Each structure stands twice: as C-alpha cells, then as structure tokens.
XYZ file of C-alpha atoms in Angstrom:
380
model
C 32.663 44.161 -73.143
C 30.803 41.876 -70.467
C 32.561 38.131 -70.398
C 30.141 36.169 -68.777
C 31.277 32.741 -70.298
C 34.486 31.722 -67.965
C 33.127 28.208 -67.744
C 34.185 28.015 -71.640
C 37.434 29.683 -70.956
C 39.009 32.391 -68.865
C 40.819 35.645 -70.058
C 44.709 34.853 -69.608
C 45.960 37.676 -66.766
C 48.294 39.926 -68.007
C 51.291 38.668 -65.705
C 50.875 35.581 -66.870
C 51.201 36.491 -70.703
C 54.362 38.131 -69.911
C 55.385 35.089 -67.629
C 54.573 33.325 -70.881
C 56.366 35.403 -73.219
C 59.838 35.923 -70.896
C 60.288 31.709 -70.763
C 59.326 31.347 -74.122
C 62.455 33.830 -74.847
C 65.041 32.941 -72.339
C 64.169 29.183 -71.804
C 63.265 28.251 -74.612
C 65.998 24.684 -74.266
C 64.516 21.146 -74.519
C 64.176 20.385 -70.695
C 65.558 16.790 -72.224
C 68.877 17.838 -73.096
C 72.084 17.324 -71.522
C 73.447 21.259 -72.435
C 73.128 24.195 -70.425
C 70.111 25.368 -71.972
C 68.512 22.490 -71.407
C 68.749 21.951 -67.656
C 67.722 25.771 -67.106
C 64.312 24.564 -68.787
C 64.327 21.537 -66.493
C 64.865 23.815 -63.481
C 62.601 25.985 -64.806
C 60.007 22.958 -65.131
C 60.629 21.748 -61.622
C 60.187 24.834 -60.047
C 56.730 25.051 -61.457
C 55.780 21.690 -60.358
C 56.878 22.329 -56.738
C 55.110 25.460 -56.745
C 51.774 23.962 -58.571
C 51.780 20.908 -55.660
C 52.425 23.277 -52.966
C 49.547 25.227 -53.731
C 47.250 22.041 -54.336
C 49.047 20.506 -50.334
C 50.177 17.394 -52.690
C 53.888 16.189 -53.317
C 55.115 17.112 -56.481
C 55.952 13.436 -57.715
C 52.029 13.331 -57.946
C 51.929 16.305 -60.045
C 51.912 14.850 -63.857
C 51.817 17.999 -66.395
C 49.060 17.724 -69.298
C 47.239 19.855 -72.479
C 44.173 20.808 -70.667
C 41.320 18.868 -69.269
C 40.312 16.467 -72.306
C 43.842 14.876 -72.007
C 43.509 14.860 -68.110
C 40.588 12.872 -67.962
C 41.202 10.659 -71.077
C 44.716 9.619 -69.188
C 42.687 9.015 -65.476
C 40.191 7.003 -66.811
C 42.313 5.111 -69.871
C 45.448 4.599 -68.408
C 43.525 3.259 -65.045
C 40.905 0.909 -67.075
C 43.701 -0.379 -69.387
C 46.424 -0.710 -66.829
C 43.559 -3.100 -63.813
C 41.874 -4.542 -66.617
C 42.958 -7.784 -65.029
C 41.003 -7.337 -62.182
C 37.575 -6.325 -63.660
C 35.845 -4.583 -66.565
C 33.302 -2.456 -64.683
C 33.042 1.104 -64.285
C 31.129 3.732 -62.570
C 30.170 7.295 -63.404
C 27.675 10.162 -63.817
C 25.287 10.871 -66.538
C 26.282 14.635 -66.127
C 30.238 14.203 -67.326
C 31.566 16.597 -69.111
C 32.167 15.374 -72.634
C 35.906 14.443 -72.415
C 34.346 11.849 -69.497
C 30.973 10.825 -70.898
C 32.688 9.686 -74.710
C 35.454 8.316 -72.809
C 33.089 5.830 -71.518
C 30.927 5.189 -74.307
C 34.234 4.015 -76.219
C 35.305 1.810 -73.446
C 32.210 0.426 -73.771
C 32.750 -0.572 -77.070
C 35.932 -2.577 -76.161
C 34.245 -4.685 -73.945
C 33.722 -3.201 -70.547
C 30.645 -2.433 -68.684
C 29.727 1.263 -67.231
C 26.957 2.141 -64.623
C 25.887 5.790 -64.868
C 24.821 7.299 -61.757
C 21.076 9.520 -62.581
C 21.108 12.520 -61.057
C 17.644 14.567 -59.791
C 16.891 17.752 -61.441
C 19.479 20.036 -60.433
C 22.606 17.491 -61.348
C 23.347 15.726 -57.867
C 24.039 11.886 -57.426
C 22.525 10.057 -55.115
C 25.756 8.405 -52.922
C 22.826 5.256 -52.257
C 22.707 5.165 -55.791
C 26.186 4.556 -55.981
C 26.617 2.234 -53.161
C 24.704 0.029 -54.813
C 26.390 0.461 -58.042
C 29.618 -0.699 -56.263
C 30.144 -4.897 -57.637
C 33.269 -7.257 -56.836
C 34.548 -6.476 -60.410
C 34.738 -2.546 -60.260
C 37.293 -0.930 -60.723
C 36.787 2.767 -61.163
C 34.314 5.821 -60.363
C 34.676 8.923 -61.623
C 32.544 11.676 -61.003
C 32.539 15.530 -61.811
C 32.980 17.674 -59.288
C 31.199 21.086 -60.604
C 29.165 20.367 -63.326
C 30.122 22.579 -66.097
C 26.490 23.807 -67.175
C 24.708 23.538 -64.067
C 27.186 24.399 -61.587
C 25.784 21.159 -59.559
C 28.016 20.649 -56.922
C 29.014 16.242 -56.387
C 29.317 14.873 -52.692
C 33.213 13.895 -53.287
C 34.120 13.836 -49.649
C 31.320 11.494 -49.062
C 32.175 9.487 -52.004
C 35.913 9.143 -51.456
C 35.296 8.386 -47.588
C 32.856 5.513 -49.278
C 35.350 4.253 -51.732
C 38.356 4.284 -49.222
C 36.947 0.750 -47.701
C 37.109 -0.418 -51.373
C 41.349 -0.378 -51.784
C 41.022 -1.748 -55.711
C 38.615 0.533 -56.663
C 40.012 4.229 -57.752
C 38.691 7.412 -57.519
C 38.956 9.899 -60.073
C 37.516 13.368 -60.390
C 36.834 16.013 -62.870
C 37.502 19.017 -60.893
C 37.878 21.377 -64.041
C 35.447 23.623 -63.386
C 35.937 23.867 -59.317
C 39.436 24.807 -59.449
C 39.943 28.084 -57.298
C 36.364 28.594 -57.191
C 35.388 25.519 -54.873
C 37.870 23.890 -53.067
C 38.225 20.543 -52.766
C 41.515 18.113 -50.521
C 42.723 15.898 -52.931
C 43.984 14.093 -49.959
C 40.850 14.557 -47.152
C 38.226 13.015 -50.365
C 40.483 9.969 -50.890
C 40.802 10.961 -54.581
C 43.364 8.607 -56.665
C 43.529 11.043 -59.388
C 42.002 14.874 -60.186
C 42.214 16.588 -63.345
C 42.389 20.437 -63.783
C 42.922 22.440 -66.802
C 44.675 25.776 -66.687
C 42.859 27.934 -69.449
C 40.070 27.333 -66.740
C 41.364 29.797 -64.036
C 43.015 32.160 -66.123
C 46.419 30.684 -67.557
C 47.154 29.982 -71.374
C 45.817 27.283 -73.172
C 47.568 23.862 -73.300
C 47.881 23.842 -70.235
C 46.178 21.214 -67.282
C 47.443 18.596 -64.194
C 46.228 15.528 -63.800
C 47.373 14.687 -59.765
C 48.109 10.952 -59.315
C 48.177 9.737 -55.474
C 51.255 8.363 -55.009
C 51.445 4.637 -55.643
C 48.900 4.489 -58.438
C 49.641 3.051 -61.548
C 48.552 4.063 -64.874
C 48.785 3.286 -68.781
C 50.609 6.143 -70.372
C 48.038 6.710 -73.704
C 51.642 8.437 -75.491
C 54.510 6.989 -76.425
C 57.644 7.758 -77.441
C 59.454 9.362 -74.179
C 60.185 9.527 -70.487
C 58.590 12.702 -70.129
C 56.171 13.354 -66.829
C 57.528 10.064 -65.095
C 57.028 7.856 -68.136
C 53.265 8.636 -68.127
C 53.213 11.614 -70.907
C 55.829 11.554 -73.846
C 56.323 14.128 -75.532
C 58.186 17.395 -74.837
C 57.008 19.839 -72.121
C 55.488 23.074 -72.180
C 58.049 24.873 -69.983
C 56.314 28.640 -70.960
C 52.852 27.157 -70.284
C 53.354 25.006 -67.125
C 55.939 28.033 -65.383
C 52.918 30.641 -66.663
C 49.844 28.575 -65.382
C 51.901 28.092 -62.021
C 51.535 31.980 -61.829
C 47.752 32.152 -62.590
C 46.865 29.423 -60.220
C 48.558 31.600 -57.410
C 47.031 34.110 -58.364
C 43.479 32.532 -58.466
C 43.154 30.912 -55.664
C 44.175 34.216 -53.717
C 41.637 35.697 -55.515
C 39.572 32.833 -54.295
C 40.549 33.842 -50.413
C 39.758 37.644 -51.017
C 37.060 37.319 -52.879
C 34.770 34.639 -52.781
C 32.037 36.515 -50.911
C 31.956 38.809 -54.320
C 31.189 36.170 -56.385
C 28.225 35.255 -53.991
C 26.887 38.465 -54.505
C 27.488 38.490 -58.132
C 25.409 35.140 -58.368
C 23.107 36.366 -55.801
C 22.385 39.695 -57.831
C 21.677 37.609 -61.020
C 19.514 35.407 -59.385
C 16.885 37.865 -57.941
C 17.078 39.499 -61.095
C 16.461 36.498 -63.045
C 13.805 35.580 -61.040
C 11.762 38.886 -62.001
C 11.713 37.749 -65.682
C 7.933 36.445 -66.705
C 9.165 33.034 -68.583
C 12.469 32.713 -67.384
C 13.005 29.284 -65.144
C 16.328 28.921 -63.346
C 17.663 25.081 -64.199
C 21.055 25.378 -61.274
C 20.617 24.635 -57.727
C 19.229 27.735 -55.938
C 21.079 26.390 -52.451
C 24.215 24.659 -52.460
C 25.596 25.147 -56.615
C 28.677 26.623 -57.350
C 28.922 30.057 -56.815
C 29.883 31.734 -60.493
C 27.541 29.038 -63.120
C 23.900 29.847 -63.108
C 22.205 28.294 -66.030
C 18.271 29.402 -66.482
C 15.432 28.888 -69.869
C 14.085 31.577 -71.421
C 10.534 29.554 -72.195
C 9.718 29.289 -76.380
C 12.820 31.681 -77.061
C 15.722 30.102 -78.744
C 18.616 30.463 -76.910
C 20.733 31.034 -79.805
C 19.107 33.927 -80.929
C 19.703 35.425 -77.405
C 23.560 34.812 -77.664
C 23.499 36.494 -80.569
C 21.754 39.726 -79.403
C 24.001 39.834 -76.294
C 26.860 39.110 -78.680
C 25.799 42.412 -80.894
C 26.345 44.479 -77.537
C 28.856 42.633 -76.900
C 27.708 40.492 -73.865
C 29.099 36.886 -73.952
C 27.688 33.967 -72.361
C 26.637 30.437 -73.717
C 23.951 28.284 -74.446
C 26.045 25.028 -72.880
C 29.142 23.119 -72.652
C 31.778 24.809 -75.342
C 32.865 21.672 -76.106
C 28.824 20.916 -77.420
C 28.026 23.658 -77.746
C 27.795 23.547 -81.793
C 25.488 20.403 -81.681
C 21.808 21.006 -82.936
C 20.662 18.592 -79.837
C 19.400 19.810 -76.569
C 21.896 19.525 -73.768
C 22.634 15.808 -72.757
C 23.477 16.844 -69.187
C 20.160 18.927 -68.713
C 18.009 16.085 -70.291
C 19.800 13.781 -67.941
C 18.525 15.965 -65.448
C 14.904 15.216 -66.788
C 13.799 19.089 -66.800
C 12.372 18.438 -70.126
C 12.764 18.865 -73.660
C 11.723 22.547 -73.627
C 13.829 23.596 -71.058
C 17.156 21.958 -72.274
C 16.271 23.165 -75.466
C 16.414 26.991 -74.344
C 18.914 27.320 -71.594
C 21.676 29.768 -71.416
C 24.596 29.351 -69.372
C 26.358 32.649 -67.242
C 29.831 31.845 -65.952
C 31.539 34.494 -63.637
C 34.994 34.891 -63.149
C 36.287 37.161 -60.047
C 37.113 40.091 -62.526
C 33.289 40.501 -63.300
C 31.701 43.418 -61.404
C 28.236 43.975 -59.904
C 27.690 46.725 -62.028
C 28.247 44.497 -65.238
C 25.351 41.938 -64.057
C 22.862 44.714 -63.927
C 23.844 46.113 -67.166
C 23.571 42.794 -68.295
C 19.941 41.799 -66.727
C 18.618 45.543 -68.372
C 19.813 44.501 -71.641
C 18.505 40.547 -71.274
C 15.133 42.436 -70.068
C 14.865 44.134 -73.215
C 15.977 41.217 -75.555
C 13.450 39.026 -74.377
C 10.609 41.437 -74.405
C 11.400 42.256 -78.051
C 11.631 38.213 -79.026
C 8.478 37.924 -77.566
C 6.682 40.876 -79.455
C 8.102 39.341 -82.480
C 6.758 36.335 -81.770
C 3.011 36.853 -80.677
C-alpha cells in the first residue's frame, strides 16, 4: 500500500495505539470524580497537558483540549464573535478556509455580522495590503489558515500577527491544522490569540485536537453543561485520546527535526516527475508551499476516475479537502484561486507524511504515467 493522502488523515503510530489502549484499561475513572480512580485520570489528564504545552513553548492554562479541528475552529471563531459582540460585528478572513472556517462564517453572516474575505493570487497567498485595508474601527477578528489544506499555500502569519499586535481589540486566530509538525509556527513570536490543531492530523487517534488560548482571552464556551477545560468545553474528557495524542505529537515533531530535509526530497522527486507528464499542470506553489501537499490537474481527465485506478493498486491520494471531498462542485478553494474551471475541476491532491519513502513516489509516478496514458487512449 502507498498512503499518499495524510492531509485527510494520518495512520495512528503503533505506540500510540497501545498508549491508547493501556489508559483506556487502567484509567479508565471520570477525571471529575472525587474517588481514587478518578484523580488518577485527572493526573493522567494534566500530565498530558503539561507535556502537549511544553512541546508547543506555551503554558498549559492556555492549552484547552478539543474533538479535532472542526470543534477547534468553530470554538475560536464562535466563542470570540459571540463573547466581543459588543464591540463590533465585523470579521476578517480568507477565501481559502478550510470548511470548518469558511461555513463558520457564512452562518455568522446570517446572524447579522459582516465578513471581509481576503482573495488570494493563484497559488493561495493573501495579500497582507489587502488586509490592512480590510482592518475598520469595528473589527474584531481575523482568522486565517496557516497551510492550506489542498494547496499547501503557505499564509504570512508572522507578518500578520506583528500587524494585528498594534490593534489590542482585534484577535488573531489561526488554523494551523495542517502545519502542525510539518511547518512550524511560535504561537507566541506571530501574536496569535488562539491556534487550532487536530491530532488525527500528525498521527494520533481521532477525537482528538487543541485549541491554544493566549492567556487573558476570553471566549463563549459553544457547550454547556460542565466545568470541564476551564469552563470553556463541557463535557467529559478524553483521557486515552489526549495522554495518546501527547505521545504522537512528540513523536512528530522529532520526526519533524530529523527529517524534514526527506520530505523536501520526497516533494522535490514528485515534482520533477510531475512536471514530465504532457497535460499535467501543477496548481501548489513551486517555491515557498509546504513541503508534503502538492496538488496538480491532469487536463480533460476526471480526477475521480484517477483515484479510483490508484485505489485498484492500492495507491491513495485525493481529489480535495476530505471534508468536500464528496461534493459534485469543483474545489471552492482552487476557484478562489481563479485557476479556472478546468483545472479545479481535475486536480488531485498528494499529501506526504514522514513514513512515505522515495521509492514509493516513483512507484507511484510509473503507475500515474500509465493511468493517464490509458485514459487518454480511451478517450481520443
């Protein structure tokens, strides 16, 4: 098997199943309870949140445990619009947001308040003039992805948080899903208010995300109906999940240190061989994208019917966003991009993870070769 879709989700390491599997066994107490069992899970549940905020250089009181991504971003960008409503109604953003982001909006919208989306040029990047300008007396919020998840477009968040810093009522939030242990980012160097991660992302289990909150920001909590996560997230925690994806984000991002010049040369491989395909027309930055998404089009060959011949020899990668990835539309992010109809109709997406091998992307460009060569035979 070749898994070249680790933007949709990562293969859980093996350590961290068995991390996983031990808590779920031995602490498997309500870290709300006053017995034994319970404050073993609450240990258990503080240890992991000192260990995720010493790896991400924050304290751990800004370290608020979520379900993934989709509940990390829905909590940054509700709980801040609902909880400074008082002090404006308008909002900033990309049109290149993952989904979780970009229907976030659109239903604010609805209830009144009014959202500027930044354009982007035709490899995903904002224009930071653009969003000076964008900047009035009644906003509130920006929030901006920081690797877009089908272009691997990389955002200028230092430049933008340095920016927003002279604005003290305005807060920052960013999407950094897709970055995590693949391109780093200072929370506290960008001037970021909050930052969402998920932690299926980087190879932990499902259900499992942060959302960091600087210290001294105040949110809405969206749940009710507990104290949990400093009154922000009700609801019991996931002690096997949070302890487990602790483990695989230690483990990533020293994967990140020792290999990160492999992944270059994974993407770098692809690329050249990409480039030697008649038809084939690379849609991600070629200079300064992140280094494991490369989306290209295959010109007048659905992609679909390519995911489904790599799928037969069992070669995965994607056509866009998992989370759209069912829709009949072309992608919204690469017609935001203004590449045109035929190209967002027929782009694939390759995510790498650092477990992929050299030796799997030129297995995998031999068999693309020969897919598209037979589509197009079928087709003259």
């Amino acid at each position: 098997m070749i898994y070249f879709d680790n933007s949709a989700t990562t293969k859980p390491y093996k350590e961290v199943i068995e991390t996983y599997g031990k808590v779920s066994e031995v602490f498997f107490g309500n870290p709300s309870s006053l017995h034994g069992l319970g404050k073993d899970a609450m240990e258990l549940l503080d240890q992991g949140r000192d260990q995720v905020a010493r790896l991400l250089k924050v304290s751990k009181t800004e370290i608020v445990f979520t379900s993934g991504g989709t509940e990390g971003n829905n909590l940054a960008i509700k709980g801040t619009v609902f909880e400074h409503e008082n002090r404006g109604k308008h909002l900033i953003t990309t049109s290149v947001e993952h989904s979780s982001n970009y229907e976030t909006f659109l239903q604010l919208e609805k209830i009144g308040f009014d959202v500027t989306y930044l354009n982007v040029n035709e490899v995903g990047e904002i224009s930071l003039n653009e969003l000076k300008n964008a900047i009035r007396s009644d906003t509130i919020l920006v929030s901006i992805i920081h690797v877009n998840n089908e272009l691997g477009s990389i955002q200028p968040i230092k430049e933008v948080g340095k920016f927003l810093n002279q604005y003290p009522k305005i807060y920052f939030h960013v999407d950094h899903v897709q970055g995590m242990t693949k391109v780093p980012l200072s929370f506290k160097d960008c001037h970021i208010d909050l930052c969402t991660i998920s932690g299926h992302k980087f190879h932990a289990t499902k259900g499992t995300g942060v959302l960091y909150i600087r210290q001294g920001v105040q949110l809405s909590p969206l749940f009710s109906g507990g104290a949990q996560e400093y009154n922000l997230r009700a609801g019991t925690e996931n002690i096997p999940g949070i302890v487990a994806m602790a483990k695989a984000l230690r483990i990533s991002m020293g994967q990140y240190v020792e290999k990160k010049s492999h992944l270059k040369k994974l993407y770098d491989h692809l690329m050249r061989g990409l480039n030697q395909i008649d038809g084939v027309v690379i849609n991600s930055p070629t200079e300064g994208g992140a280094p494991h998404i490369i989306n290209f089009s295959i010109l007048k060959v659905k992609p679909e019917v390519v995911v489904q011949s790599l799928g037969e020899k069992e070669m995965y990668v994607s056509t866009k966003s998992a989370c759209s990835s069912k829709l009949a539309k072309p992608s919204r992010v690469l017609m935001a991009a203004n590449i045109g109809s035929e190209r967002a109709e027929t782009a694939i997406r390759v995510s790498f993870s650092f477990e992929n091998t050299i030796e799997e992307v030129t297995e995998f460009m031999t068999e693309l070769k020969q897919i598209i060569s037979k589509l197009k035979e079928v087709m003259r």
